[in-house]
Coordinates of C-alpha atoms in Angstrom, one line a residue:
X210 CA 4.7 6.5 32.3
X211 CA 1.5 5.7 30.5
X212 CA 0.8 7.9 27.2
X213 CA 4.3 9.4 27.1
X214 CA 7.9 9.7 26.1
X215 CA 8.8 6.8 28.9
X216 CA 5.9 4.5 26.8
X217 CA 8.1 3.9 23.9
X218 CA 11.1 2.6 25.7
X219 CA 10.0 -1.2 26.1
X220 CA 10.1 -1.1 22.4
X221 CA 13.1 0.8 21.6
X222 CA 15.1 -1.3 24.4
X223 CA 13.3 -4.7 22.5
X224 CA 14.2 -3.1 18.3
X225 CA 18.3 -2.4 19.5
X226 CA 19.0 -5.7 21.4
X227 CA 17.3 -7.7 17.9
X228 CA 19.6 -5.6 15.8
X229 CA 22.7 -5.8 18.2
X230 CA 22.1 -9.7 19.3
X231 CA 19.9 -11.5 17.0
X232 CA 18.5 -13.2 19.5
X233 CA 14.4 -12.4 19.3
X234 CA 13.4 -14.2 22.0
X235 CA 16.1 -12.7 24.5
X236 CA 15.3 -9.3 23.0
X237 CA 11.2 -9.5 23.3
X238 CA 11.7 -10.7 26.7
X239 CA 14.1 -7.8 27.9
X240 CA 11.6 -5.7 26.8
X241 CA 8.6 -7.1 28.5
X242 CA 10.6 -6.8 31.6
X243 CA 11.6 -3.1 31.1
X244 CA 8.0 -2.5 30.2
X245 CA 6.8 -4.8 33.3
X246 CA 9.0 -1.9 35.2
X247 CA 7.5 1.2 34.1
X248 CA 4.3 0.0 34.6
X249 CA 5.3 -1.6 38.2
X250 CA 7.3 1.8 39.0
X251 CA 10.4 -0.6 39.3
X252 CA 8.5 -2.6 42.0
X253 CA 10.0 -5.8 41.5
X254 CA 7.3 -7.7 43.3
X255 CA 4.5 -6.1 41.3
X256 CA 6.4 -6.9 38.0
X257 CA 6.8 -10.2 38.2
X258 CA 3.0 -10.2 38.9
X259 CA 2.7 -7.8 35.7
X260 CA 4.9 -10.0 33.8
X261 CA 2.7 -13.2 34.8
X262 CA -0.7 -11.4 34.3
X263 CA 0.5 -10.8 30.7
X264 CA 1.1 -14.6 30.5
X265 CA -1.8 -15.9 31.5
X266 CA -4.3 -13.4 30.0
X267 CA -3.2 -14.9 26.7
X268 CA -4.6 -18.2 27.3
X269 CA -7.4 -17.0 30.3
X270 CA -9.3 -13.6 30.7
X271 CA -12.3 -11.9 32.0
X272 CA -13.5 -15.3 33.2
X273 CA -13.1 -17.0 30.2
X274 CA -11.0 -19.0 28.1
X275 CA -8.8 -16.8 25.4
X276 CA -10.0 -19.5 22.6
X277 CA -8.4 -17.4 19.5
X278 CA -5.0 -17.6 20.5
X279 CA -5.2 -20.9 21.6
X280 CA -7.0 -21.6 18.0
X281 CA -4.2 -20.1 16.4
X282 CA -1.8 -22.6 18.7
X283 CA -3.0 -25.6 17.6
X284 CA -3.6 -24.9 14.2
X285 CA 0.6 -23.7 13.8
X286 CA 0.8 -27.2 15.4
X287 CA -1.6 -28.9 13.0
X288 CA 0.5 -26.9 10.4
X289 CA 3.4 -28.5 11.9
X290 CA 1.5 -32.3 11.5
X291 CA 0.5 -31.6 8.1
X292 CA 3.9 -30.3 7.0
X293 CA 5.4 -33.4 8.2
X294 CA 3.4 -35.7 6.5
X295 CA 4.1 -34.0 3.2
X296 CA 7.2 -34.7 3.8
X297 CA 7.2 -38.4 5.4
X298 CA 4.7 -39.3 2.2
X299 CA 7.5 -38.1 -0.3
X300 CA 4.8 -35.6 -1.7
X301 CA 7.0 -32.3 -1.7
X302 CA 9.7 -34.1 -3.0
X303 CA 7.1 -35.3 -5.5
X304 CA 6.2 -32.0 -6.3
X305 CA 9.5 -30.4 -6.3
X306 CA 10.5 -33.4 -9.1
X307 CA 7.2 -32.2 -11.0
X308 CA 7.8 -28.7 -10.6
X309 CA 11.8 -28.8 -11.6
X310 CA 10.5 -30.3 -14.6
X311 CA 8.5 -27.5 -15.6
X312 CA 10.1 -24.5 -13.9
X313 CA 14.2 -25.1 -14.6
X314 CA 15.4 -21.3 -13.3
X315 CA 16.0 -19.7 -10.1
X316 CA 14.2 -16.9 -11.7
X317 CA 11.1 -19.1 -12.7
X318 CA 11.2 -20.3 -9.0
X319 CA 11.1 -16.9 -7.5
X320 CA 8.3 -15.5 -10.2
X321 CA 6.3 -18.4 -9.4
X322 CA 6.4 -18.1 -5.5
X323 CA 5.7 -14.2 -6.1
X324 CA 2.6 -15.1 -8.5
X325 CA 1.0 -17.4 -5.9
X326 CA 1.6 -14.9 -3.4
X327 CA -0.8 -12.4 -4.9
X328 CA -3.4 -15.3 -5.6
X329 CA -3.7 -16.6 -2.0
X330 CA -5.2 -13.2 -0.7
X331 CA -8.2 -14.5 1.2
X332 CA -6.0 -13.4 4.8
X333 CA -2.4 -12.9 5.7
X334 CA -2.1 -15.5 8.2
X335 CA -3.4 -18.5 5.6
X336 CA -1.4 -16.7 3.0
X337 CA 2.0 -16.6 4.6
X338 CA 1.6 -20.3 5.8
X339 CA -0.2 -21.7 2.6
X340 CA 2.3 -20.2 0.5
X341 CA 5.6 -21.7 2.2
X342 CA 3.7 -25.0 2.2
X343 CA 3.5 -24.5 -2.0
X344 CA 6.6 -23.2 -2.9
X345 CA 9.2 -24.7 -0.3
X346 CA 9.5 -27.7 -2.1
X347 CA 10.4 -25.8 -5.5
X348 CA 12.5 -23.0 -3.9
X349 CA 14.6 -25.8 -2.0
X350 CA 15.6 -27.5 -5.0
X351 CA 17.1 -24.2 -6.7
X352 CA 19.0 -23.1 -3.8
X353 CA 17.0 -20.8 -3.0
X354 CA 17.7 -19.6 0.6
X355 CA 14.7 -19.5 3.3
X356 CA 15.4 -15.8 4.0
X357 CA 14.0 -15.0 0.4
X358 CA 10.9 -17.4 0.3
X359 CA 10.1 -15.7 3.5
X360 CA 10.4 -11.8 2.3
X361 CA 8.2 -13.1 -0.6
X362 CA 5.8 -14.6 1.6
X363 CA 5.8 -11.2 3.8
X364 CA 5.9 -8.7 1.2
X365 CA 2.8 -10.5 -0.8
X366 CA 0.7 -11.4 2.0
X367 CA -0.6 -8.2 4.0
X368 CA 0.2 -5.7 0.7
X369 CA -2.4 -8.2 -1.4
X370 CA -4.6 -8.7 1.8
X371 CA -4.8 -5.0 2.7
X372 CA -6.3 -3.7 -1.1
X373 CA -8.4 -7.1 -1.5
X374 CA -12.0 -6.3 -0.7
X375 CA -13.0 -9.7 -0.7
X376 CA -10.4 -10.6 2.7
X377 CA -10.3 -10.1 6.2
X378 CA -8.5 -7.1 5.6
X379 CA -10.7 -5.7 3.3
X380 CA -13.6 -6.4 5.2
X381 CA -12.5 -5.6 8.1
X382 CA -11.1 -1.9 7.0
X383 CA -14.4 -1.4 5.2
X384 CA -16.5 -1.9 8.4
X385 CA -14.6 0.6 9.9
X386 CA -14.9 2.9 7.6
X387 CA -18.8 2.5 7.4
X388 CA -18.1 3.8 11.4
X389 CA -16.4 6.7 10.3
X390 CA -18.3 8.0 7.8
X391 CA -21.8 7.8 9.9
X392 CA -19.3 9.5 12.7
X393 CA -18.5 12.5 10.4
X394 CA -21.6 12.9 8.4
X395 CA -20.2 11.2 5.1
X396 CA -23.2 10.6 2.7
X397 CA -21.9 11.1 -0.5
X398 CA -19.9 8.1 -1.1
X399 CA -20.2 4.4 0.4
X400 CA -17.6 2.4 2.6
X401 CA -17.2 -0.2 -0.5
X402 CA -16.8 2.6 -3.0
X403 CA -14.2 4.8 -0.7
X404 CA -11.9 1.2 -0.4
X405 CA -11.7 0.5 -3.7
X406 CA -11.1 4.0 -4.6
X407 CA -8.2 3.9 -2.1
X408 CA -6.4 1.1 -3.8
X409 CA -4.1 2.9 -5.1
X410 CA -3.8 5.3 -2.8
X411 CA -1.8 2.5 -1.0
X412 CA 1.3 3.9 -2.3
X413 CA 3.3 1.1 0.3
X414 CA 1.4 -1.7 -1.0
X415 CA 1.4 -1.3 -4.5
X416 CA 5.4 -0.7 -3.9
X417 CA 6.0 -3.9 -2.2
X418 CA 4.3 -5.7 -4.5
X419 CA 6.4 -4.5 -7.3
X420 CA 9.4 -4.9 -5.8
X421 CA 8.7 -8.5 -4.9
X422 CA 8.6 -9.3 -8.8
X423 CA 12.2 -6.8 -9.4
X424 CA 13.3 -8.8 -6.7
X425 CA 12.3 -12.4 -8.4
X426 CA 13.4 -11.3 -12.0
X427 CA 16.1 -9.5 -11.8
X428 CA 17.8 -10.5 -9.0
X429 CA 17.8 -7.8 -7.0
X430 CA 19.6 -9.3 -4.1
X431 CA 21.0 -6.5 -1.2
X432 CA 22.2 -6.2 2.0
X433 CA 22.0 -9.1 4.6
X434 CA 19.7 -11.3 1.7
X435 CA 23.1 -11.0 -0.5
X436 CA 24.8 -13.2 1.4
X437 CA 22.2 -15.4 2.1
X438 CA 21.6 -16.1 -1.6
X439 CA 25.4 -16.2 -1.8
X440 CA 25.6 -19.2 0.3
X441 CA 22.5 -20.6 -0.5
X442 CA 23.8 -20.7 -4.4
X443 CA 27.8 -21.5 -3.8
X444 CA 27.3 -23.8 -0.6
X445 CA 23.6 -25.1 -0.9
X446 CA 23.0 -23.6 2.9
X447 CA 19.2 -22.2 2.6
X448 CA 19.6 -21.7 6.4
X449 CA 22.7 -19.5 8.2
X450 CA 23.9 -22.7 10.3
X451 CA 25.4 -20.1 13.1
X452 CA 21.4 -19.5 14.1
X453 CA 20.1 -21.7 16.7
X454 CA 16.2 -21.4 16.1
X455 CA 14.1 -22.1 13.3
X456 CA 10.7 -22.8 12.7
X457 CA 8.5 -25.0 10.5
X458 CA 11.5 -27.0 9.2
X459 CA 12.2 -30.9 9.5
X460 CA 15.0 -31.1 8.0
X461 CA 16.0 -34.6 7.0
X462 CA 13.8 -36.0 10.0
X463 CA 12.4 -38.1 7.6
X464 CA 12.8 -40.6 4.5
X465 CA 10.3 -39.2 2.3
X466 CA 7.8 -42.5 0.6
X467 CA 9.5 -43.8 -2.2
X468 CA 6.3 -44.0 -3.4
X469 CA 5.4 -40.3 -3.1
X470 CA 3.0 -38.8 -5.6
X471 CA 2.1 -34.8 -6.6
X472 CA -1.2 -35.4 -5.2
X473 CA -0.2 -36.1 -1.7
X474 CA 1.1 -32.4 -1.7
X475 CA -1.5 -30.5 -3.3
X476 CA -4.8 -32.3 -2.5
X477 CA -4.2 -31.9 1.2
X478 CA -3.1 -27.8 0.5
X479 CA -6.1 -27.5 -1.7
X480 CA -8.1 -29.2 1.0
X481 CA -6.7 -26.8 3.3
X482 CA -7.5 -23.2 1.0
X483 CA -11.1 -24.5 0.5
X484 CA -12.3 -25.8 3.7
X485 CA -10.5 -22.4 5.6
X486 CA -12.3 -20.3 3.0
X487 CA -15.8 -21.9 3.7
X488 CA -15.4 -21.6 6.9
X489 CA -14.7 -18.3 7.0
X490 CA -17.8 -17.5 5.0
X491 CA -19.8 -20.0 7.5
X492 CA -18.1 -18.4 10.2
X493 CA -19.6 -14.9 9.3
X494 CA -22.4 -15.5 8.0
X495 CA -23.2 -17.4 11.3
X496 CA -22.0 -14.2 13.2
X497 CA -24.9 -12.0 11.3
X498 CA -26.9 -14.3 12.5
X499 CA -28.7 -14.4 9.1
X500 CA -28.1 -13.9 5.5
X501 CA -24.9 -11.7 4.7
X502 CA -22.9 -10.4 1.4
X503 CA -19.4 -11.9 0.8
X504 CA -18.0 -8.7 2.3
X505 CA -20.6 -8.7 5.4
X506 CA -19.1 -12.4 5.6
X507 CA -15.8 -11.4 5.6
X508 CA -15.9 -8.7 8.2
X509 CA -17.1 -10.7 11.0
X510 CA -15.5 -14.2 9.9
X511 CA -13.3 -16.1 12.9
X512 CA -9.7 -16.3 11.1
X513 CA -8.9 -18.8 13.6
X514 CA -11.7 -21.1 14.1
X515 CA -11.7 -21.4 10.4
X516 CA -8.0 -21.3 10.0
X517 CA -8.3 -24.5 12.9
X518 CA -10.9 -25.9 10.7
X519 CA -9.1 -26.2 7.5
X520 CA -6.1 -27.4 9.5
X521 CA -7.8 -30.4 10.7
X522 CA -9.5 -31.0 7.4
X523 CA -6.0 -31.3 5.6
X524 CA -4.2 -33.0 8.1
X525 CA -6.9 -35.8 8.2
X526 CA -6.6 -35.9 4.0
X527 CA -2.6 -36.5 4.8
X528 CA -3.4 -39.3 6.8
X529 CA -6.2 -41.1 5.0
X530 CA -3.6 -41.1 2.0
X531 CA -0.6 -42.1 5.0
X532 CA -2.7 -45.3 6.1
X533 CA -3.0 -46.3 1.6
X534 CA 0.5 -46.2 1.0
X535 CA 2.5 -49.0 0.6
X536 CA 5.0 -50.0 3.4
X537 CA 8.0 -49.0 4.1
X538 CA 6.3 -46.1 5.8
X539 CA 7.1 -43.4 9.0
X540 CA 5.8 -44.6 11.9
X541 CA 2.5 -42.4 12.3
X542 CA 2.9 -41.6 16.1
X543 CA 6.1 -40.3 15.3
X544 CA 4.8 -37.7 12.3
X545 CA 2.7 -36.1 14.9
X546 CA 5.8 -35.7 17.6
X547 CA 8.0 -34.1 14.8
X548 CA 5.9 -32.1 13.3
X549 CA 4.2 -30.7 16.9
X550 CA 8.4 -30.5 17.7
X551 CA 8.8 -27.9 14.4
X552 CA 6.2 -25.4 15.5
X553 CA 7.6 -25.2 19.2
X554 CA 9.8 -22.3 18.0
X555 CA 7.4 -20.1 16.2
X556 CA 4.9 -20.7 19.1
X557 CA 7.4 -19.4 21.3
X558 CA 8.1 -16.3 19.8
X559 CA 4.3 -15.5 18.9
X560 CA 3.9 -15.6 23.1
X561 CA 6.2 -13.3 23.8
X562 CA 4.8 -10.9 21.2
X563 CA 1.1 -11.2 22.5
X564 CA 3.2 -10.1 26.3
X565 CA 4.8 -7.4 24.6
X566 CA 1.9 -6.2 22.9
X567 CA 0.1 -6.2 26.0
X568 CA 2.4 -4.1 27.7
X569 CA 2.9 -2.0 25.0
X570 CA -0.7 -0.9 25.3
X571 CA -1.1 -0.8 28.8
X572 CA 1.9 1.6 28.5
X573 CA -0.6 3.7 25.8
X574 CA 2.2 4.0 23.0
X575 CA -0.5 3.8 20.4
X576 CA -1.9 6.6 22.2
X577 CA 0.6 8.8 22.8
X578 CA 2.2 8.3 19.0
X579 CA -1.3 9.1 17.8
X580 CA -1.5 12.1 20.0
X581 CA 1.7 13.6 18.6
X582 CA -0.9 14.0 15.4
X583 CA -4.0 14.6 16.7
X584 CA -2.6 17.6 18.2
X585 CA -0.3 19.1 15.5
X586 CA -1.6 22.3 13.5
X587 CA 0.6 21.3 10.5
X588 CA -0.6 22.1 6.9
X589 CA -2.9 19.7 6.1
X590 CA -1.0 19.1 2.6
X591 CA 1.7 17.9 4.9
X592 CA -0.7 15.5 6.9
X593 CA -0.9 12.2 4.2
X594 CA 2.4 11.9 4.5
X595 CA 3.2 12.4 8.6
X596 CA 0.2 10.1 9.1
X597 CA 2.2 7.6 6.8
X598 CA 5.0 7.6 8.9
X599 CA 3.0 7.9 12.4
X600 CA 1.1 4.7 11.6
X601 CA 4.7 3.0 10.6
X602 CA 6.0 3.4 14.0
X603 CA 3.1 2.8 15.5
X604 CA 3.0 -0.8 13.9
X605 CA 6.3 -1.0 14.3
X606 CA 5.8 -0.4 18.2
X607 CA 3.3 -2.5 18.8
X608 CA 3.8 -5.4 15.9
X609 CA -0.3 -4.8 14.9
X610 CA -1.6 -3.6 11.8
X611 CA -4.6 -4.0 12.8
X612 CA -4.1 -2.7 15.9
X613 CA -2.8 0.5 14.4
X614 CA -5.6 1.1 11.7
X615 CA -8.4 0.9 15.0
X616 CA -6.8 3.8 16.2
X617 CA -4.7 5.7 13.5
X618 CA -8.1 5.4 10.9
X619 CA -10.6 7.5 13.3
X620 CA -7.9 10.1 14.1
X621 CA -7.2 10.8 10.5
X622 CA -10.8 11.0 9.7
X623 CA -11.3 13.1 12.2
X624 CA -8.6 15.5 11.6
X625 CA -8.9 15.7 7.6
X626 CA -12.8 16.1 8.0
X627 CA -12.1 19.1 9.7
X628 CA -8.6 20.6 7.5
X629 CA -9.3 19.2 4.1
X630 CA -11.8 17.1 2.9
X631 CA -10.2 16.4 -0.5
X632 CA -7.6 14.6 0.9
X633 CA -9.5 12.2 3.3
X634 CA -9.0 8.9 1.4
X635 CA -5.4 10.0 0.9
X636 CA -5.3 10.5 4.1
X637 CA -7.0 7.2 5.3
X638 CA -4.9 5.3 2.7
X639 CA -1.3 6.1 4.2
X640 CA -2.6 4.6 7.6
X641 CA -3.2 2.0 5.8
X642 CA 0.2 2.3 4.4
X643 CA 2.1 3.2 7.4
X644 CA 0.7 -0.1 9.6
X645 CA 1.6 -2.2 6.9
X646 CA 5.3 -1.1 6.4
X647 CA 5.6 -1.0 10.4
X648 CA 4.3 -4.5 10.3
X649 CA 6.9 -5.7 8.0
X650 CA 9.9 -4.3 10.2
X651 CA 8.3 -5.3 13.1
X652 CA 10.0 -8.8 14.7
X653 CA 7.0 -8.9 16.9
X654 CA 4.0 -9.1 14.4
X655 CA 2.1 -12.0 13.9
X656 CA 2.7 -11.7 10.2
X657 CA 6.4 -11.5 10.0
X658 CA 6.5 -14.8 12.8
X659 CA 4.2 -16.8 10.6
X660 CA 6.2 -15.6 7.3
X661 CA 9.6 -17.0 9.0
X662 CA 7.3 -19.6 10.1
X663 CA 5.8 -20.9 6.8
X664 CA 9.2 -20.4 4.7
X665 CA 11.1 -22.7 7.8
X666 CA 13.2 -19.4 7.6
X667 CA 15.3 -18.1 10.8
X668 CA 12.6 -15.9 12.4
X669 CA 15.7 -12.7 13.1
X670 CA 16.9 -13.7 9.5
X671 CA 13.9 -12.5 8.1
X672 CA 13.5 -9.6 9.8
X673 CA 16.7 -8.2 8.9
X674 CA 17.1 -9.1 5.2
X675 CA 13.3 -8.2 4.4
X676 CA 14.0 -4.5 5.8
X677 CA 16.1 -2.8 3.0
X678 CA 13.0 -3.7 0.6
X679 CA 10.2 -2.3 3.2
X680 CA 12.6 1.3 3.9
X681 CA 12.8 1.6 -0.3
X682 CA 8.9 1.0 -0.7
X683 CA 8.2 3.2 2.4
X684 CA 11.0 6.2 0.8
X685 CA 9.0 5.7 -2.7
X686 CA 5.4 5.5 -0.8
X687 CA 6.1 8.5 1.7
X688 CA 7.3 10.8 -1.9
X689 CA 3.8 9.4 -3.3
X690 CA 2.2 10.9 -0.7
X691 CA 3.5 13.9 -0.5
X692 CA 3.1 14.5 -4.1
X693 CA -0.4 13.9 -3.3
X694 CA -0.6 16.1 -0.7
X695 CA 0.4 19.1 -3.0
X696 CA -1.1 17.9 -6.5
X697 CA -4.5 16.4 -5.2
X698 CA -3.8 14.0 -8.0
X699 CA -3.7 9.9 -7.1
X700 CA -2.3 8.8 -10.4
X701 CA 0.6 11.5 -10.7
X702 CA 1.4 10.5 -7.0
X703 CA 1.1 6.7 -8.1
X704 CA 3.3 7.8 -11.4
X705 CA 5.7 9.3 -8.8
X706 CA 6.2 6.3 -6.6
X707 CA 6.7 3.7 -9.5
X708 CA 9.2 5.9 -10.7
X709 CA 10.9 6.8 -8.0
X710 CA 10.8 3.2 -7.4
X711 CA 12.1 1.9 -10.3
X712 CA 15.0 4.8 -10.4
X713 CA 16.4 3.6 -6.7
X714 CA 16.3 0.1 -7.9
X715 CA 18.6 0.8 -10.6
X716 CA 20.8 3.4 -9.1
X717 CA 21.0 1.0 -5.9
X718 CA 21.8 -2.0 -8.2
X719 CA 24.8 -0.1 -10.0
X720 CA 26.3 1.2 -6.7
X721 CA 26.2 -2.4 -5.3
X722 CA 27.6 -4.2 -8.9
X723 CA 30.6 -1.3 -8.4
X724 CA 31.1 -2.0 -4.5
X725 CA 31.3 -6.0 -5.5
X726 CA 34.1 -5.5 -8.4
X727 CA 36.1 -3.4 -6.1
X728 CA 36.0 -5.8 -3.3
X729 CA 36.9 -9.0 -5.7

């Protein structure tokens, strides 16, 4: 089963039942069984021992303790703490009183979430959980439904982070490229260079991140988000109340302070964005043992000790200014419980995808996807844009970007090093691409679980209304590259996409104004 056909089942059986049911958890967990299955040869016996292998290697492996996933636990739990007591001290409804005062739209609201999307770019995990933290409070207040803070979490965090050279992202994609081009005899140009000159060659990104703002500005509401922003604007329901499962969301659990100030809000965030980023410089520098660059920094930082790091820095901030307010205040025993209670959720689903993504790659579908490439004697013109859609489904498949550019990046190098050399940052740009538009349909990537997660959004919510806006960016990004393929020429390829863009915007927006008057 390994490396075929069969490989791709777990995750086909896992994409139909989210579609058809809704229900993520029941869906990720069908397919881990299916793929427990193949891999057992339908030995039930040695698929539950698959199935628990899976398990436990998240938390225990090779003789040692797994301690980034379990960093990544606890700090969605401290996220779940400090949440809470932004809440219990009245700041976010501080700030959302501050910020009402200032921005008065629905429009201003969205801009402003988009806008500090695109400023937070340091790493997509503190992205798409800072920026829910920020812009909740405002968003809630103009009736703004969770499923559309979440897509602009999503479609900011990973397309900012993936053309940021100063990011995990960045780093990390330049250190691999510095691998390639030593592998294929690449002198002429260095790995710092070759990213920034494929920035916008990231057709996908650059896509996304317009659309987000068409989105904000003009409303651009489709598809399943219509009738959230529907009810969230007629009824005041930011959350479909027939879903059972959210995450990151207390509710009215608590009385905010009466006595709540703006600072209680933003110190602790700010705390939060400075500490993480120092530590991830501290982090990496430590792991070059020895003086590093920003970018050397970056590319061996630990995201999740430092993530961990800044979590306990701003949850202690929230309590020092807890323990000065004035009484009346929540009981601080139960902050903790509630806010640990939020998180359970998201924590659950982020399991299931590490299982899934284990048995996805003992099945080999990265391999086998890649190998329907890697051995294909298609016109190399053609190549940008079938790697653009190979590294989609691979992403897709296996819920990792990064995952994906490991193995898509090296494959692509190889093959246009040996077609056409002209097109090898093209080329290496649409895997880029591809794993980042995979990653937003994906209901098993980290990214889109701590999007749901730092919007309070329905995890299945999200996935569904975020996907019309990915397949438009990935139609406009897939014409961009093959324009490129056949012109050679990045910025009438870029022209291409934005224009192709902005004409299915419009065209899309009339047909749906026309289907709306006819069904009134």
């Amino acid at each position: 089963m390994e490396g075929t056909f069969w490989s791709l089942i777990p995750a086909i059986v896992m994409l139909i039942l989210v579609v058809l049911t809704r229900k993520v958890l029941i869906s990720i967990g069908t397919g881990i069984v299916v793929g427990a299955l193949l891999l057992s040869n339908f030995h039930i016996g040695a698929t539950l021992e698959e199935i628990w292998t899976v398990f436990y290697t998240i938390f225990y492996t090779n003789g040692s303790i797994e301690t980034g996933n379990l960093l990544l636990i606890s700090f969605l739990l401290f996220l779940g703490v400090l949440t809470a007591f932004l809440q219990a001290s009245g700041g976010a409804r501080a700030f959302g009183d501050w910020m009402l005062r200032r921005v008065k739209t629905r429009t201003g609201a969205e801009l402003m979430t988009a806008v500090i999307g695109l400023i937070i770019f340091i790493d997509d995990y503190f992205n798409s959980l800072a920026v829910g933290q920020i812009a909740r409070p405002v968003t809630d207040r103009q009736n703004i439904s969770r499923a559309k803070l979440a897509y602009y979490i999503d479609s900011s965090s990973a397309p900012v982070t993936v053309i940021a050279p100063i990011s995990s992202w960045g780093a990390y994609i330049i250190g691999i490229l510095g691998g390639l081009f030593v592998a294929n005899g690449i002198t002429t140009i260095q790995p710092i260079e070759a990213f920034i000159q494929m920035i916008p060659l990231n057709f996908y990104a650059i896509a996304s991140i317009i659309l987000v703002f068409i989105v904000a500005y003009f409303h651009f509401d489709i598809g399943p988000m219509y009738a959230h922003e529907k009810r969230a604007r007629e009824e005041g329901e930011l959350l479909d109340p027939n879903r059972n499962q959210v995450s990151g969301d207390l509710g009215d659990v608590f009385d905010p302070h009466r006595d709540g100030k703006v600072f209680h809000l933003i110190i602790p965030i700010i705390v939060l964005f400075i500490v993480t980023v120092i530590a991830m410089i501290g982090t990496g520098i430590k792991e070059t043992e020895g003086s590093a660059s920003i970018i050397d920094a970056f590319a061996n930082t630990n995201v999740n000790l430092s993530l961990i790091i800044g979590g306990v820095a701003a949850v202690l901030t929230s309590v020092i200014f807890h323990m000065k307010q004035r009484k009346p205040r929540s009981d601080m025993r139960r902050i903790f419980i509630e806010g640990f209670k939020t998180m359970i959720p998201a924590i659950n689903i982020l399991i299931l995808a590490w299982m899934i993504g284990s048995i996805i790659g003992e099945l080999e579908t990265g391999s086998y996807l890649a190998g329907l490439v890697n051995n294909s004697s298609i016109s190399a013109d053609y190549l940008p844009a079938i790697l653009f859609i190979i590294a989609g489904l691979m992403a897709l498949a296996t819920g990792s970007s990064w995952g994906t550019f490991g193995i898509m990046l090296p494959i692509a190098a190889e093959i246009m090093a040996n077609t056409d050399m002209e097109l090898f940052l093209p080329a290496l740009a649409a895997v880029l691409a591809g794993a980042v538009f995979g990653d937003h349909c994906s209901p098993i990537s980290d990214t889109t679980v701590l999007s749901a997660t730092g919007a309070g959004a329905h995890h299945i919510d999200h996935v569904l209304t975020q996907l019309p806006y990915a397949f438009i960016a990935a139609f406009t990004a897939l014409a961009g590259f093959f324009v490129i393929g056949f012109t050679h020429s990045t910025w009438i390829a870029l022209a291409a996409t934005i224009i192709l863009l902005i004409g299915i915007v419009w065209v899309t927006q009339v047909l749906f104004v026309q289907k709306k008057k006819k069904a009134s």
